[in-house]
Amino acid sequence: MQIGVFNGVNLDVLGDRDPEIYGGISYNELETRIYAWAAELGCSARCSQTNHEGEIIDSLHEARAWANGVVINPGAWTHYSYAIHDALELFDVPVVEVHLSDISGREDWRKRSVIEAVVTHRVIGEGPAGYRRALALLTDTE
Ligand code: DQA
């Protein structure tokens, strides 16, 4: 099983962002953990991160040809990118929305996810381990 793991805007500077909110690990460390969890769960992960909305849309379109499941943390795009909503809507494989922080308990503008309606599962506020849970949901190993 091939899982596409897509991380959006500002997740490249994860280690520099508020550790109380985001856990203090770097993006590279997050990727290392994701690859280790994927191996443990018997699937293969392909991780990517971009700060460019058009680029994540292109990558999502390409992933339709190879991904059996999708994990996505769009960062702040979660709250306003209808373009990402529309790209995710095209998948006929399960899509898991992940957020490191508990967006339901933060600023009002973060409470709304415009992709919520087109995802299969949501994993919110579990820190980096939320990505493991997302992979487990996709591989039915939870
Ligand atoms: C985030 C939550 C978003 O509100 C924020 O803009 C991010 C990260 C999270 O993983 O908690 O960049 O998606």
XYZ file of C-alpha atoms in Angstrom, residues 11-12 14-15 23-37 47 128 131:
22
model
C 5.216 22.930 8.260
C 8.801 23.124 6.964
C 7.938 23.122 12.476
C 10.861 23.054 14.912
C 5.554 19.597 19.919
C 8.977 21.084 19.086
C 10.134 18.522 16.524
C 11.589 19.529 13.175
C 9.988 18.681 9.854
C 12.867 16.312 9.052
C 12.323 14.478 12.324
C 8.603 14.263 11.571
C 9.351 12.688 8.171
C 11.806 10.242 9.752
C 9.115 9.150 12.194
C 6.500 8.826 9.456
C 8.779 6.562 7.382
C 9.515 4.420 10.463
C 5.811 4.127 11.331
C 6.175 12.466 2.173
C 3.296 13.922 15.677
C 0.385 10.806 11.672
